[in-house]
Amino acid sequence: EPDPSSAPAGPSSAPPAIRARGLEKRYEGGRITALYDLDLDVAQGEFVAICGPSGCGKSTLLNMLSAIDRPDAGRIEVCGQDVADLSSREADLFRTLTVGLVFQLHNLLPNLTALENVQVPMMAAGLAPGERVSRAGALLDCVGLGDRAAALPPVLSGGERQRVAIARALANRPRVLLADEPTGALDSKTGDRLFDLLAELQRDLHTTLVVVTHDAAIAARAGRVLHMLDGRIDTQSS
Ligand code: ADP
């Protein structure tokens, strides 16, 4: 049981996990508007699903929130840190320490075992080898792959690889987990199990979850669903 005295503060007293104002992003010399005057607030510990038709700007938004790319205009704070104008070195550090990313193409390193793949972000964070191995082992246990630690990605199933990618995204205990269609390549039963795991993380570690999904069953599990249209948040429902 988690110790209640060490539980993070509730959404009312904590700074927001994400606060974006007036985000704009254009491509191709301004001919394509991917995001337009977008505002977004996500409280710490919230689980928000982002839905919307292809091309409405969902991936662009995740790229802004993870400092993979920067907006043409607007402000973004993630866990109190201003991320719109980070240098590339600062952005790397931000992705290593503050946000975890789970994308559909999980890019596990094929020649490293599951246990080693999970340790990669910990190396970037400068963790000692002993601590890395024990933490990576615990994370694999947590995603139900404790017995597959020595396996190489090519022998794992799609669902197992995606779970290794989630363990890797959690390596440095990020406060915000950003996921882009994390169940896109999985059958519905495996996808459902993945979301059980994410719900546990949210409950036990108070991790903030922002998940782009087309899957209505997944969106139904979110605390709030944001519908995007033409580069903006169109409507939201609880
Ligand atoms: P979604 O994730 O909702 O499918 P995207 O964020 O990928 O939408 O794309 C939003 C819009 O921006 C689309 O019109 C898309 O074609 C365009 N776009 C996205 N990335 C680029 C890019 N690197 N270069 C040019 N256009 C892009």
Short mmCIF file of C-alpha atoms and ligand atoms in Angstrom, two decimals:
data_model
loop_
_atom_site.label_atom_id
_atom_site.label_comp_id
_atom_site.label_asym_id
_atom_site.label_seq_id
_atom_site.Cartn_x
_atom_site.Cartn_y
_atom_site.Cartn_z
CA GLU A 1 0.00 0.00 0.00
CA PRO A 2 1.36 3.48 -0.81
CA ASP A 3 2.07 5.62 2.23
CA PRO A 4 -0.61 8.36 2.27
CA SER A 5 1.73 10.85 3.95
CA SER A 6 4.04 10.72 0.91
CA ALA A 7 1.22 10.93 -1.64
CA PRO A 8 1.54 13.84 -4.06
CA ALA A 9 -0.75 16.78 -3.52
CA GLY A 10 -4.06 16.80 -5.37
CA PRO A 11 -4.72 18.77 -8.55
CA SER A 12 -6.03 21.80 -6.65
CA SER A 13 -2.75 22.54 -4.84
CA ALA A 14 -0.20 21.21 -7.36
CA PRO A 15 1.08 23.29 -10.28
CA PRO A 16 -0.43 22.05 -13.53
CA ALA A 17 1.43 19.30 -15.34
CA ILE A 18 0.83 21.08 -18.64
CA ARG A 19 -0.15 24.64 -19.40
CA ALA A 20 -0.10 25.78 -23.04
CA ARG A 21 -1.31 29.11 -24.35
CA GLY A 22 -1.76 30.31 -27.91
CA LEU A 23 0.26 27.54 -29.52
CA GLU A 24 0.81 27.88 -33.23
CA LYS A 25 2.72 25.65 -35.59
CA ARG A 26 2.95 26.00 -39.35
CA TYR A 27 4.71 23.93 -41.96
CA GLU A 28 5.84 24.47 -45.53
CA GLY A 29 6.52 28.15 -45.24
CA GLY A 30 3.21 28.80 -43.51
CA ARG A 31 0.98 27.09 -46.08
CA ILE A 32 -0.02 24.38 -43.61
CA THR A 33 -1.35 25.32 -40.19
CA ALA A 34 -0.91 22.32 -37.90
CA LEU A 35 -1.79 24.08 -34.62
CA TYR A 36 -3.66 27.35 -34.27
CA ASP A 37 -4.15 29.35 -31.06
CA LEU A 38 -4.33 26.20 -28.98
CA ASP A 39 -4.73 26.37 -25.20
CA LEU A 40 -4.37 23.31 -22.99
CA ASP A 41 -4.37 22.72 -19.24
CA VAL A 42 -3.71 19.31 -17.74
CA ALA A 43 -3.58 18.88 -13.96
CA GLN A 44 -0.98 16.70 -12.29
CA GLY A 45 -2.15 13.12 -12.14
CA GLU A 46 -4.83 13.55 -14.79
CA PHE A 47 -5.43 11.03 -17.58
CA VAL A 48 -6.37 12.93 -20.74
CA ALA A 49 -7.14 11.32 -24.08
CA ILE A 50 -6.75 13.34 -27.28
CA CYS A 51 -8.92 12.28 -30.21
CA GLY A 52 -9.55 13.75 -33.63
CA PRO A 53 -9.34 13.01 -37.33
CA SER A 54 -6.06 12.33 -39.07
CA GLY A 55 -4.20 15.57 -39.78
CA CYS A 56 -5.88 17.63 -37.03
CA GLY A 57 -2.57 18.22 -35.25
CA LYS A 58 -2.40 15.55 -32.53
CA SER A 59 1.16 14.42 -33.25
CA THR A 60 2.29 17.99 -33.71
CA LEU A 61 0.92 18.80 -30.26
CA LEU A 62 2.76 15.86 -28.68
CA ASN A 63 5.96 16.99 -30.42
CA MET A 64 5.54 20.44 -28.85
CA LEU A 65 4.82 19.02 -25.38
CA SER A 66 7.89 16.79 -25.53
CA ALA A 67 10.15 19.54 -26.93
CA ILE A 68 10.87 17.40 -29.99
CA ASP A 69 9.85 20.43 -32.00
CA ARG A 70 9.07 24.00 -31.02
CA PRO A 71 6.02 26.16 -31.69
CA ASP A 72 6.11 29.21 -33.96
CA ALA A 73 4.20 31.14 -31.30
CA GLY A 74 2.78 30.55 -27.83
CA ARG A 75 3.95 29.34 -24.43
CA ILE A 76 4.22 25.82 -23.03
CA GLU A 77 5.01 24.89 -19.46
CA VAL A 78 5.43 21.27 -18.45
CA CYS A 79 5.75 20.71 -14.69
CA GLY A 80 6.56 24.39 -14.29
CA GLN A 81 9.35 24.31 -16.88
CA ASP A 82 9.14 26.57 -19.91
CA VAL A 83 9.72 24.22 -22.84
CA ALA A 84 8.97 26.33 -25.91
CA ASP A 85 12.52 27.65 -26.33
CA LEU A 86 14.84 25.01 -24.93
CA SER A 87 18.22 24.51 -26.55
CA SER A 88 18.61 21.05 -28.05
CA ARG A 89 20.74 20.00 -25.07
CA GLU A 90 18.15 21.26 -22.59
CA ALA A 91 15.42 19.52 -24.61
CA ASP A 92 17.33 16.23 -24.42
CA LEU A 93 17.61 16.59 -20.67
CA PHE A 94 13.92 17.48 -20.37
CA ARG A 95 12.98 14.31 -22.30
CA THR A 96 15.36 12.25 -20.21
CA LEU A 97 14.15 13.47 -16.83
CA THR A 98 10.66 14.97 -16.99
CA VAL A 99 8.60 13.29 -19.72
CA GLY A 100 8.34 9.69 -20.84
CA LEU A 101 7.43 9.02 -24.46
CA VAL A 102 5.59 6.00 -25.82
CA PHE A 103 5.15 6.08 -29.56
CA GLN A 104 3.72 3.46 -31.86
CA LEU A 105 7.12 2.84 -33.38
CA HIS A 106 8.91 2.12 -30.16
CA ASN A 107 12.46 1.90 -31.55
CA LEU A 108 13.81 -0.61 -29.09
CA LEU A 109 17.44 -1.38 -29.81
CA PRO A 110 17.33 -4.86 -31.36
CA ASN A 111 20.74 -5.97 -30.09
CA LEU A 112 20.07 -5.07 -26.47
CA THR A 113 18.02 -7.25 -24.13
CA ALA A 114 14.76 -6.01 -22.64
CA LEU A 115 16.62 -5.25 -19.40
CA GLU A 116 19.31 -3.28 -21.26
CA ASN A 117 16.78 -1.35 -23.36
CA VAL A 118 15.03 -0.16 -20.20
CA GLN A 119 18.37 1.05 -18.82
CA VAL A 120 19.23 3.28 -21.80
CA PRO A 121 17.49 6.44 -20.45
CA MET A 122 19.00 5.78 -17.01
CA MET A 123 22.48 5.94 -18.52
CA ALA A 124 21.61 9.34 -19.96
CA ALA A 125 20.52 10.37 -16.46
CA GLY A 126 23.82 9.17 -15.00
CA LEU A 127 22.51 6.39 -12.76
CA ALA A 128 25.03 3.92 -11.36
CA PRO A 129 25.02 0.45 -12.97
CA GLY A 130 23.72 -1.38 -9.89
CA GLU A 131 20.83 1.02 -9.47
CA ARG A 132 20.06 0.78 -13.21
CA VAL A 133 19.83 -2.99 -13.18
CA SER A 134 17.64 -3.18 -10.11
CA ARG A 135 15.33 -0.40 -11.26
CA ALA A 136 15.03 -1.85 -14.79
CA GLY A 137 14.24 -5.28 -13.34
CA ALA A 138 11.52 -3.79 -11.13
CA LEU A 139 10.02 -1.94 -14.10
CA LEU A 140 9.93 -5.11 -16.20
CA ASP A 141 8.21 -6.86 -13.28
CA CYS A 142 5.73 -4.01 -13.17
CA VAL A 143 4.82 -4.46 -16.85
CA GLY A 144 4.58 -8.23 -16.37
CA LEU A 145 7.83 -9.08 -18.18
CA GLY A 146 10.08 -9.99 -15.26
CA ASP A 147 10.74 -13.38 -16.84
CA ARG A 148 11.64 -11.87 -20.24
CA ALA A 149 14.44 -9.57 -19.04
CA ALA A 150 17.12 -11.42 -21.03
CA ALA A 151 15.10 -11.58 -24.26
CA LEU A 152 16.07 -9.57 -27.34
CA PRO A 153 13.29 -7.51 -28.98
CA PRO A 154 13.05 -9.67 -32.14
CA VAL A 155 11.86 -12.67 -30.11
CA LEU A 156 9.24 -10.68 -28.17
CA SER A 157 5.64 -10.28 -29.36
CA GLY A 158 4.32 -6.86 -30.41
CA GLY A 159 2.53 -6.47 -27.09
CA GLU A 160 5.64 -7.45 -25.14
CA ARG A 161 7.77 -4.98 -27.07
CA GLN A 162 5.27 -2.23 -26.40
CA ARG A 163 5.38 -3.07 -22.70
CA VAL A 164 9.20 -2.90 -22.74
CA ALA A 165 8.84 0.52 -24.38
CA ILE A 166 6.53 1.61 -21.57
CA ALA A 167 9.01 0.36 -18.96
CA ARG A 168 11.73 2.32 -20.78
CA ALA A 169 9.54 5.45 -20.87
CA LEU A 170 9.18 5.13 -17.08
CA ALA A 171 12.89 4.55 -16.47
CA ASN A 172 13.54 7.93 -14.89
CA ARG A 173 10.15 8.16 -13.16
CA PRO A 174 8.76 10.89 -15.40
CA ARG A 175 5.97 13.03 -14.04
CA VAL A 176 4.26 13.12 -17.45
CA LEU A 177 3.83 10.21 -19.85
CA LEU A 178 3.00 11.15 -23.45
CA ALA A 179 1.74 8.35 -25.69
CA ASP A 180 0.84 8.42 -29.39
CA GLU A 181 -1.50 5.57 -30.37
CA PRO A 182 0.25 3.20 -27.96
CA THR A 183 -2.20 0.39 -28.71
CA GLY A 184 -2.35 0.99 -32.46
CA ALA A 185 -0.42 -2.15 -33.34
CA LEU A 186 -1.95 -4.39 -30.67
CA ASP A 187 -4.97 -6.66 -30.52
CA SER A 188 -7.74 -5.30 -28.30
CA LYS A 189 -7.06 -7.66 -25.38
CA THR A 190 -3.36 -6.75 -25.22
CA GLY A 191 -4.24 -3.08 -25.64
CA ASP A 192 -6.67 -3.33 -22.76
CA ARG A 193 -4.01 -4.86 -20.52
CA LEU A 194 -1.65 -2.03 -21.39
CA PHE A 195 -4.22 0.45 -20.26
CA ASP A 196 -4.74 -1.43 -17.00
CA LEU A 197 -1.04 -0.87 -16.47
CA LEU A 198 -1.23 2.84 -17.31
CA ALA A 199 -4.21 3.26 -14.98
CA GLU A 200 -2.15 1.65 -12.19
CA LEU A 201 0.69 4.09 -12.81
CA GLN A 202 -1.67 6.98 -12.66
CA ARG A 203 -3.16 5.72 -9.41
CA ASP A 204 0.03 4.62 -7.64
CA LEU A 205 2.62 7.13 -8.88
CA HIS A 206 0.26 9.97 -9.77
CA THR A 207 1.78 10.02 -13.25
CA THR A 208 0.05 12.43 -15.64
CA LEU A 209 -1.06 10.62 -18.80
CA VAL A 210 -1.68 12.28 -22.15
CA VAL A 211 -2.66 9.71 -24.74
CA VAL A 212 -3.48 10.26 -28.40
CA THR A 213 -5.85 7.52 -29.49
CA HIS A 214 -8.44 6.58 -32.08
CA ASP A 215 -9.67 3.84 -29.81
CA ALA A 216 -13.03 4.71 -28.23
CA ALA A 217 -12.59 2.01 -25.56
CA ILE A 218 -9.33 3.63 -24.44
CA ALA A 219 -10.77 7.14 -24.53
CA ALA A 220 -13.61 5.88 -22.33
CA ARG A 221 -11.05 5.10 -19.61
CA ALA A 222 -9.61 8.62 -19.59
CA GLY A 223 -10.72 11.21 -17.05
CA ARG A 224 -11.22 13.71 -19.84
CA VAL A 225 -11.35 13.47 -23.63
CA LEU A 226 -10.22 16.37 -25.81
CA HIS A 227 -11.40 16.40 -29.41
CA MET A 228 -9.12 18.22 -31.81
CA LEU A 229 -10.17 19.70 -35.12
CA ASP A 230 -8.10 21.79 -37.54
CA GLY A 231 -5.26 22.45 -35.11
CA ARG A 232 -7.37 23.40 -32.11
CA ILE A 233 -9.16 21.75 -29.24
CA ASP A 234 -12.74 21.69 -30.40
CA THR A 235 -14.67 20.16 -27.52
CA GLN A 236 -14.04 18.25 -24.37
CA SER A 237 -16.01 15.70 -22.44
CA SER A 238 -15.49 13.93 -19.11
P1 ADP B 1 -2.41 14.05 -36.63
O1 ADP B 1 -1.38 13.55 -35.68
O2 ADP B 1 -3.64 14.54 -35.95
O3 ADP B 1 -2.72 13.09 -37.74
P2 ADP B 1 -0.33 15.87 -37.48
O4 ADP B 1 0.04 16.65 -36.27
O5 ADP B 1 0.56 14.77 -37.89
O6 ADP B 1 -1.84 15.37 -37.35
O7 ADP B 1 -0.43 16.88 -38.72
C1 ADP B 1 -1.13 18.13 -38.69
C2 ADP B 1 -0.98 18.81 -40.05
O8 ADP B 1 0.37 19.22 -40.23
C3 ADP B 1 -1.31 17.92 -41.23
O9 ADP B 1 -1.86 18.73 -42.24
C4 ADP B 1 0.05 17.39 -41.65
O10 ADP B 1 0.05 17.05 -43.02
C5 ADP B 1 0.95 18.58 -41.36
N1 ADP B 1 2.32 18.19 -40.98
C6 ADP B 1 2.71 17.51 -39.89
N2 ADP B 1 4.04 17.38 -39.84
C7 ADP B 1 4.53 17.98 -40.93
C8 ADP B 1 5.84 18.20 -41.47
N3 ADP B 1 6.92 17.75 -40.83
N4 ADP B 1 5.94 18.87 -42.63
C9 ADP B 1 4.85 19.35 -43.28
N5 ADP B 1 3.60 19.18 -42.83
C10 ADP B 1 3.43 18.52 -41.68
#
